[in-house]
mmCIF file with all atom_site columns, C-alpha atoms in Angstrom:
data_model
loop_
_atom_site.group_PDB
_atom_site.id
_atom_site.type_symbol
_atom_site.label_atom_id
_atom_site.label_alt_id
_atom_site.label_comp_id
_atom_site.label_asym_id
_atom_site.label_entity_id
_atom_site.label_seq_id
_atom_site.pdbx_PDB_ins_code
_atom_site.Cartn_x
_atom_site.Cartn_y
_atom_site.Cartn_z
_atom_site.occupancy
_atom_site.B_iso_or_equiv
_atom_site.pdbx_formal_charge
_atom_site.auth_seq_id
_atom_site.auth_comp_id
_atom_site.auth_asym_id
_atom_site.auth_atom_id
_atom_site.pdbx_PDB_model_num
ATOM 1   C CA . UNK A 1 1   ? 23.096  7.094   -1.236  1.00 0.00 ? 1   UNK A CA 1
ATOM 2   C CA . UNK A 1 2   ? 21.135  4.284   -1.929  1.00 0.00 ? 2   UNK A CA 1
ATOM 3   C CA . UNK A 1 3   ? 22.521  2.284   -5.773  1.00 0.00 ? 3   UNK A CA 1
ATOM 4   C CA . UNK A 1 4   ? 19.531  0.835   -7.330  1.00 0.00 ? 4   UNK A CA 1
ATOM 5   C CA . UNK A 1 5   ? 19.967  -1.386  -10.308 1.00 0.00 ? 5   UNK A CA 1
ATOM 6   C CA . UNK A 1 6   ? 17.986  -0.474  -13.914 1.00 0.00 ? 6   UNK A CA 1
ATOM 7   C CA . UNK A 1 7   ? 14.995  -2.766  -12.859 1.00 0.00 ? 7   UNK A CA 1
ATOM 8   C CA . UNK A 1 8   ? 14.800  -1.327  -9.545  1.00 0.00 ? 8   UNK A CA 1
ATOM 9   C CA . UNK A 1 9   ? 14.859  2.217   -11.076 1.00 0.00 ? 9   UNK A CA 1
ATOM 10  C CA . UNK A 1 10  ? 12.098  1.044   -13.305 1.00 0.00 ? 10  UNK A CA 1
ATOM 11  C CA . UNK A 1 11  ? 10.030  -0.062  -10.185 1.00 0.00 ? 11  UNK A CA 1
ATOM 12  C CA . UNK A 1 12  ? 9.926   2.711   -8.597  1.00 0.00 ? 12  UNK A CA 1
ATOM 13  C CA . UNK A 1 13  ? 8.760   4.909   -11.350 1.00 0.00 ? 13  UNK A CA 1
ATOM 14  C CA . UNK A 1 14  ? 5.396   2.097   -11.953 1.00 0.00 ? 14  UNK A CA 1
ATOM 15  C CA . UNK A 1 15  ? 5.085   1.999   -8.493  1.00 0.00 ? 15  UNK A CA 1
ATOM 16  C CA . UNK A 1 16  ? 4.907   5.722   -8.207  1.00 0.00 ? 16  UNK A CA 1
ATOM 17  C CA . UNK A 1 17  ? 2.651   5.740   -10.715 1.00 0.00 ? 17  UNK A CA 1
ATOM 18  C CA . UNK A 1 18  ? 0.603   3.401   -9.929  1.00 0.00 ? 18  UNK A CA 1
ATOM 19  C CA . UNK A 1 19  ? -0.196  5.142   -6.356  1.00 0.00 ? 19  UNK A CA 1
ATOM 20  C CA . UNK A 1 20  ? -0.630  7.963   -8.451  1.00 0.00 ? 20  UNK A CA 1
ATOM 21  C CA . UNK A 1 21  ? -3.318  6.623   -10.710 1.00 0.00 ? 21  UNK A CA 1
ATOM 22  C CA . UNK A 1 22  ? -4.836  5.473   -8.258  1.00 0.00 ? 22  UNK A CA 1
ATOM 23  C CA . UNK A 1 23  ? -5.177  8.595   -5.931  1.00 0.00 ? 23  UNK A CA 1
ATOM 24  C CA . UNK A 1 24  ? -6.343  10.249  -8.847  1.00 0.00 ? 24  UNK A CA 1
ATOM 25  C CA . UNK A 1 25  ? -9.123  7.188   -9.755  1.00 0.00 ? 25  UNK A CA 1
ATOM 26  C CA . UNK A 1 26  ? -10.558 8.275   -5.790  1.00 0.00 ? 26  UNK A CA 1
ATOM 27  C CA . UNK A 1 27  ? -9.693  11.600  -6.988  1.00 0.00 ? 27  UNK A CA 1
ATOM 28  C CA . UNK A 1 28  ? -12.059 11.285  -9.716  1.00 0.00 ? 28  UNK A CA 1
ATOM 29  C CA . UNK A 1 29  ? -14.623 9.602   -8.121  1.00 0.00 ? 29  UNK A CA 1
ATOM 30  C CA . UNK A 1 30  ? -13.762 5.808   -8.310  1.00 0.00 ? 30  UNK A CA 1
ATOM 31  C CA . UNK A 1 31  ? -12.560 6.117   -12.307 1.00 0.00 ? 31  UNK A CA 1
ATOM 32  C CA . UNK A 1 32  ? -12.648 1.787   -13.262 1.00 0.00 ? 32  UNK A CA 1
ATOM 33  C CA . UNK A 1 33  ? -9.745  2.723   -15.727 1.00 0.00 ? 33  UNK A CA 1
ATOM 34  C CA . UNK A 1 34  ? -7.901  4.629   -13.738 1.00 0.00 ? 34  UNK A CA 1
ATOM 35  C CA . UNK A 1 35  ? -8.088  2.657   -10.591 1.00 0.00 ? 35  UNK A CA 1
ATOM 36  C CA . UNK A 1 36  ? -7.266  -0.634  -12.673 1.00 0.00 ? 36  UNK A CA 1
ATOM 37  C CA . UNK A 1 37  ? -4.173  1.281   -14.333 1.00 0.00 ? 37  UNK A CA 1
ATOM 38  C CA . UNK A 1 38  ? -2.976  1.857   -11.003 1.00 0.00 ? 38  UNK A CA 1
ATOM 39  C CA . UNK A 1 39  ? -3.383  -1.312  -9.834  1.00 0.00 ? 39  UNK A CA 1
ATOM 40  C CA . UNK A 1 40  ? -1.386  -2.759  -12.684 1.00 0.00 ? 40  UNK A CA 1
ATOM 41  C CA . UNK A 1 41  ? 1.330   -0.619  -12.448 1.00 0.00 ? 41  UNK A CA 1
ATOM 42  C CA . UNK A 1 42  ? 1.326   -0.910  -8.550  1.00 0.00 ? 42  UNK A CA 1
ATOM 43  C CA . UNK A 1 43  ? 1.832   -4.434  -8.094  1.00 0.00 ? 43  UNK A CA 1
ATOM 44  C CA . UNK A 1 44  ? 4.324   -4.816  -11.182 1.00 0.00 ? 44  UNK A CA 1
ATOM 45  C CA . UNK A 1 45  ? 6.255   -1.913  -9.720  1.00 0.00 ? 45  UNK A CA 1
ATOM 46  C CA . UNK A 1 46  ? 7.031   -3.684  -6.624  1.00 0.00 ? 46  UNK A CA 1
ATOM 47  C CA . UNK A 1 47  ? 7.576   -7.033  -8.434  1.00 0.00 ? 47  UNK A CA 1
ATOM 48  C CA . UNK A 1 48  ? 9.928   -5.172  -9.965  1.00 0.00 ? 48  UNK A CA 1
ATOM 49  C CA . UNK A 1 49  ? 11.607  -3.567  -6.946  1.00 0.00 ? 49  UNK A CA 1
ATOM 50  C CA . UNK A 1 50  ? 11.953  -6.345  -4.675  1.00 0.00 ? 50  UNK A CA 1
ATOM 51  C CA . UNK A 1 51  ? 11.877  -9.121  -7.398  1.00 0.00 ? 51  UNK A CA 1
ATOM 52  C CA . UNK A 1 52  ? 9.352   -11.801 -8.685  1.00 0.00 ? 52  UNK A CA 1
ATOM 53  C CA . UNK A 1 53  ? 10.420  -14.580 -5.869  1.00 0.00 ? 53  UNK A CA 1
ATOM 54  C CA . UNK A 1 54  ? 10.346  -12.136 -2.909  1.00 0.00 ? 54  UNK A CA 1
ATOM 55  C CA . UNK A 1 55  ? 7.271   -10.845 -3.992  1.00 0.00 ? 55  UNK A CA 1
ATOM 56  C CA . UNK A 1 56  ? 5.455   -13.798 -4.309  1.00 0.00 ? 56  UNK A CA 1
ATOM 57  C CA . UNK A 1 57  ? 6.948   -15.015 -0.731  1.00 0.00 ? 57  UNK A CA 1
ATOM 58  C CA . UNK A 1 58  ? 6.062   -12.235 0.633   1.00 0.00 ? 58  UNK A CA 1
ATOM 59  C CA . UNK A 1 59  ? 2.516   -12.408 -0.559  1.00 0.00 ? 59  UNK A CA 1
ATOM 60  C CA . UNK A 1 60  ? 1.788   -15.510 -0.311  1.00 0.00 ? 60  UNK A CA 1
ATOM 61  C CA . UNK A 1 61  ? 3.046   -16.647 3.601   1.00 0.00 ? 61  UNK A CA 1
ATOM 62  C CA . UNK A 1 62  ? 0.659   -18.631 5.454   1.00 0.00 ? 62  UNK A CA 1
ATOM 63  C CA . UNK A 1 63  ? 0.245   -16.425 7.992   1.00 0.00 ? 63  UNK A CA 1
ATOM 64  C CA . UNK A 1 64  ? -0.394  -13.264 5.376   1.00 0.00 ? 64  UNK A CA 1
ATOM 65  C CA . UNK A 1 65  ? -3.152  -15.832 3.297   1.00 0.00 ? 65  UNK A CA 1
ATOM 66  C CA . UNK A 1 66  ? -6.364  -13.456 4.423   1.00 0.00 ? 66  UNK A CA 1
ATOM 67  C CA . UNK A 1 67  ? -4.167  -10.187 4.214   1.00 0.00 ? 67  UNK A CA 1
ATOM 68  C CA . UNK A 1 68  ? -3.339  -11.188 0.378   1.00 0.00 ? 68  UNK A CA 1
ATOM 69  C CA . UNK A 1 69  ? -6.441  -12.723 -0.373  1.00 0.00 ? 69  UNK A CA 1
ATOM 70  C CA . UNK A 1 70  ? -8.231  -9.054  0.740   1.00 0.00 ? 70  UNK A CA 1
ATOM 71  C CA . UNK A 1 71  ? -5.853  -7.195  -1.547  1.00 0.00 ? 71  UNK A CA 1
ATOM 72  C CA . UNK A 1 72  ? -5.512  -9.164  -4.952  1.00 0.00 ? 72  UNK A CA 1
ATOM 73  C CA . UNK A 1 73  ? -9.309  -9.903  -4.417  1.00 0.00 ? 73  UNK A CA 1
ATOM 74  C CA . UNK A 1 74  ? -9.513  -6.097  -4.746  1.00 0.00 ? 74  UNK A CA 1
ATOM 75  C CA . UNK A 1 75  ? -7.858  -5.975  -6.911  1.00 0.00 ? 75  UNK A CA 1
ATOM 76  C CA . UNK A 1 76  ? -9.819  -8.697  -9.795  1.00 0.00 ? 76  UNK A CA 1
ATOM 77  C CA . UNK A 1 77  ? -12.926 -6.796  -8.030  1.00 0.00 ? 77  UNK A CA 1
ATOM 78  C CA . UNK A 1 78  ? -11.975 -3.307  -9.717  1.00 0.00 ? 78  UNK A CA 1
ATOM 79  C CA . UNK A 1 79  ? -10.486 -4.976  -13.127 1.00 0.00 ? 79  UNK A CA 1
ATOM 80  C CA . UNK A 1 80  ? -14.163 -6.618  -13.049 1.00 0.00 ? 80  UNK A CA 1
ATOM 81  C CA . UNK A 1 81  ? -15.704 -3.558  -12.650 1.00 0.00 ? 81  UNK A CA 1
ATOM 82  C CA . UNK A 1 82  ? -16.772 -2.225  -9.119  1.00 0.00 ? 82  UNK A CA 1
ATOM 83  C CA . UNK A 1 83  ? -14.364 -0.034  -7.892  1.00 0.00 ? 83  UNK A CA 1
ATOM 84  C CA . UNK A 1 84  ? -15.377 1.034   -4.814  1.00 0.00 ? 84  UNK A CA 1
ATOM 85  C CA . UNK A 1 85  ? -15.994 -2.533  -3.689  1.00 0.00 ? 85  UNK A CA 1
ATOM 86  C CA . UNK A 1 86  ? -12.482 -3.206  -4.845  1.00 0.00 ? 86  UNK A CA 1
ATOM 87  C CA . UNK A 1 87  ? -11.084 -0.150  -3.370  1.00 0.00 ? 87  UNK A CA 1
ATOM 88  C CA . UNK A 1 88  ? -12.502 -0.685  0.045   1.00 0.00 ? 88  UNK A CA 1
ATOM 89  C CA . UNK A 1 89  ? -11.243 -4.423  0.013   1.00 0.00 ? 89  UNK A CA 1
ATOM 90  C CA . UNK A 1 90  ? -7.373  -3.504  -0.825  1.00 0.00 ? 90  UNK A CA 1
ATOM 91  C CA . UNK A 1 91  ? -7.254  -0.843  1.801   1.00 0.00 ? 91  UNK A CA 1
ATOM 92  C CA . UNK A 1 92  ? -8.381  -3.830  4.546   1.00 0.00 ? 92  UNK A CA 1
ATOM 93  C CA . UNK A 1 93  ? -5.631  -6.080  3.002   1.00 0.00 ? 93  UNK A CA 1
ATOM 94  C CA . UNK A 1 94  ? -2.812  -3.501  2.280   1.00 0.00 ? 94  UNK A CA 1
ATOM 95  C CA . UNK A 1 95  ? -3.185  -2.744  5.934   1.00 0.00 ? 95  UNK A CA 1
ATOM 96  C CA . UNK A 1 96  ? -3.199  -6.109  7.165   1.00 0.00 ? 96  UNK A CA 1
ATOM 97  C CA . UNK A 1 97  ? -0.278  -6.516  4.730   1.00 0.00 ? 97  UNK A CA 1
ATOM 98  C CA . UNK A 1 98  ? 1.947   -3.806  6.138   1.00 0.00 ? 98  UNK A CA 1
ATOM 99  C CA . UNK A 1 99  ? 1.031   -3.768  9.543   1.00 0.00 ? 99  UNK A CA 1
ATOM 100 C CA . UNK A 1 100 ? 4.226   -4.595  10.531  1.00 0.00 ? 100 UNK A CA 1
ATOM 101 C CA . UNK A 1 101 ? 6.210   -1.575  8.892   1.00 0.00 ? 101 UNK A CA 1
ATOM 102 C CA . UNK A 1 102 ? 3.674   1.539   10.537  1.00 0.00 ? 102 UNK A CA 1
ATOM 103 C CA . UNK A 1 103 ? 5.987   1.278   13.784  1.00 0.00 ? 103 UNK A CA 1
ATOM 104 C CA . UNK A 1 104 ? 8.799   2.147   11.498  1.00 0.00 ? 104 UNK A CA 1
ATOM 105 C CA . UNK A 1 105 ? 7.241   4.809   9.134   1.00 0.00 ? 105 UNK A CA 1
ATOM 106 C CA . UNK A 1 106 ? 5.867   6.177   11.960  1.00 0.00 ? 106 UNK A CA 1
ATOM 107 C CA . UNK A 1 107 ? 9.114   6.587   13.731  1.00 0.00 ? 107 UNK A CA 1
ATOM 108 C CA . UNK A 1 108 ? 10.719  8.563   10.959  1.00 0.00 ? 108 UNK A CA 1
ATOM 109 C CA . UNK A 1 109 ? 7.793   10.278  9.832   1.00 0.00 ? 109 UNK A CA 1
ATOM 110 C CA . UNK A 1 110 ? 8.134   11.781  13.850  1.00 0.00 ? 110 UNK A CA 1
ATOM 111 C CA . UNK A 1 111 ? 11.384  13.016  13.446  1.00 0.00 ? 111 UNK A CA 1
ATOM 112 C CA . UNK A 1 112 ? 10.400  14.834  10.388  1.00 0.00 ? 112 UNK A CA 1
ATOM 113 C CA . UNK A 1 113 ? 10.399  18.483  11.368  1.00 0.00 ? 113 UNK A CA 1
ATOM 114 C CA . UNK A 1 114 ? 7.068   19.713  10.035  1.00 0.00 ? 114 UNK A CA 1
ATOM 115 C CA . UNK A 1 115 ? 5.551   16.746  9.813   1.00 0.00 ? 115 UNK A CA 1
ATOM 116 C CA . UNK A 1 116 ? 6.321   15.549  13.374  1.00 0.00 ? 116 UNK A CA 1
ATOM 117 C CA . UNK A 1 117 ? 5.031   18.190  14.933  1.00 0.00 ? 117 UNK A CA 1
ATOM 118 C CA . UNK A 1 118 ? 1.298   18.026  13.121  1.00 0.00 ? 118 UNK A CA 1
ATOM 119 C CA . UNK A 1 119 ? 1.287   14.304  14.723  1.00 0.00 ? 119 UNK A CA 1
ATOM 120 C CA . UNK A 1 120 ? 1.963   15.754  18.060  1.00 0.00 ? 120 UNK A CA 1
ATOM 121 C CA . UNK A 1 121 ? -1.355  17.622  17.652  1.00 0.00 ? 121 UNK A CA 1
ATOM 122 C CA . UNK A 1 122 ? -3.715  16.236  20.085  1.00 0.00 ? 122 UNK A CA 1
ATOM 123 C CA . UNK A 1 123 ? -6.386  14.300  17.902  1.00 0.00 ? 123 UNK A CA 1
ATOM 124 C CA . UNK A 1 124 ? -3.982  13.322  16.116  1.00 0.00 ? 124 UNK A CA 1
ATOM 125 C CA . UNK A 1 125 ? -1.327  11.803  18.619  1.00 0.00 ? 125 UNK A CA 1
ATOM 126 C CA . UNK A 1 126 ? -3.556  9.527   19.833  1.00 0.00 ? 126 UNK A CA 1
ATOM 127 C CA . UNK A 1 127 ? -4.563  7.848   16.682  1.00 0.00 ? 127 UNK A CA 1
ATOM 128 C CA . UNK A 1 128 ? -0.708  7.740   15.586  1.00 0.00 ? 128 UNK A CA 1
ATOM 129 C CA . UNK A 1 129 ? 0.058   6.293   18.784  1.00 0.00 ? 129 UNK A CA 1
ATOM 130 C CA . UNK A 1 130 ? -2.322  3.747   18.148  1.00 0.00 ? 130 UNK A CA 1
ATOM 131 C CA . UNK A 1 131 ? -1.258  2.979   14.535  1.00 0.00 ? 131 UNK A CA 1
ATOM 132 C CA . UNK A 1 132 ? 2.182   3.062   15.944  1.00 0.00 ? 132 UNK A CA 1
ATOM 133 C CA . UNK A 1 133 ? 1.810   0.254   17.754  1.00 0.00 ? 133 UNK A CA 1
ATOM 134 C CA . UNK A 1 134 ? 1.987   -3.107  15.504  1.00 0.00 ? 134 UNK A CA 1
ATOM 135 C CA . UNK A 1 135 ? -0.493  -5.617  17.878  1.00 0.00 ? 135 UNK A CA 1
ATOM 136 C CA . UNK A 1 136 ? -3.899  -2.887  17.286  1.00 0.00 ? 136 UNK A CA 1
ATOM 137 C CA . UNK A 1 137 ? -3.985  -3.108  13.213  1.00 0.00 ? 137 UNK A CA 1
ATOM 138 C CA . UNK A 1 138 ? -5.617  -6.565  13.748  1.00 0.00 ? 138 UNK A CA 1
#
């Protein structure tokens, strides 16, 4: 088992929250308050997981500049008020900010036994495979 210290315990719980808000801000049709709530508690949730300094390297790389620029400017873009804007702009970055991690995810995700065997389904095998592989996310 994994030992997480207090602050990482705390991290998880705003970060789970925060994805949480903010399914249920789509949920609710693109709630502002919802979706800023669980933006807040998103990105202080993994500060707190990973730390402030490996957060903000891992942000702000040069080669991650337009991937973080897409996300925190979707971020300010559903504090200021247009969510779906907003929305639409963090999904671009998270995904150009995680690219690299779908290989893995999608590697255990396939040896999960229920769960692996709805990604075998055909229409959806071939759109794993190609989120499985890290050079088509571009």
């Amino acid at each position: 088992m994994i030992s997480l210290t207090d602050s990482q315990k705390i991290g998880m719980g705003l970060t789970g929250f925060g994805v949480f808000f903010l399914f249920f801000g789509m949920m609710l049709f693109f709630d502002k308050a919802l979706l800023a709530i669980g933006n807040i508690l998103f990105v202080s949730g993994l500060s707190f997981v990973i730390g402030l300094e490996r957060t903000f390297r891992f942000f702000f790389q040069k080669h991650k500049v337009k991937a973080t620029s897409f996300f925190l400017g979707g971020v300010f873009v559903v504090l200021i008020g247009w969510p779906i804007i907003g929305v639409v702009l963090e999904i671009y970055g998270f995904f150009l900010l995680f690219r690299g991690f779908f290989p893995v995810a999608v590697g255990f995700i396939r040896r999960v036994p229920v769960l692996g065997s709805l990604l075998s389904l055909p229409g959806i095998r071939t759109l794993v495979d190609k989120i499985g592989e890290s050079n088509t996310m571009v």
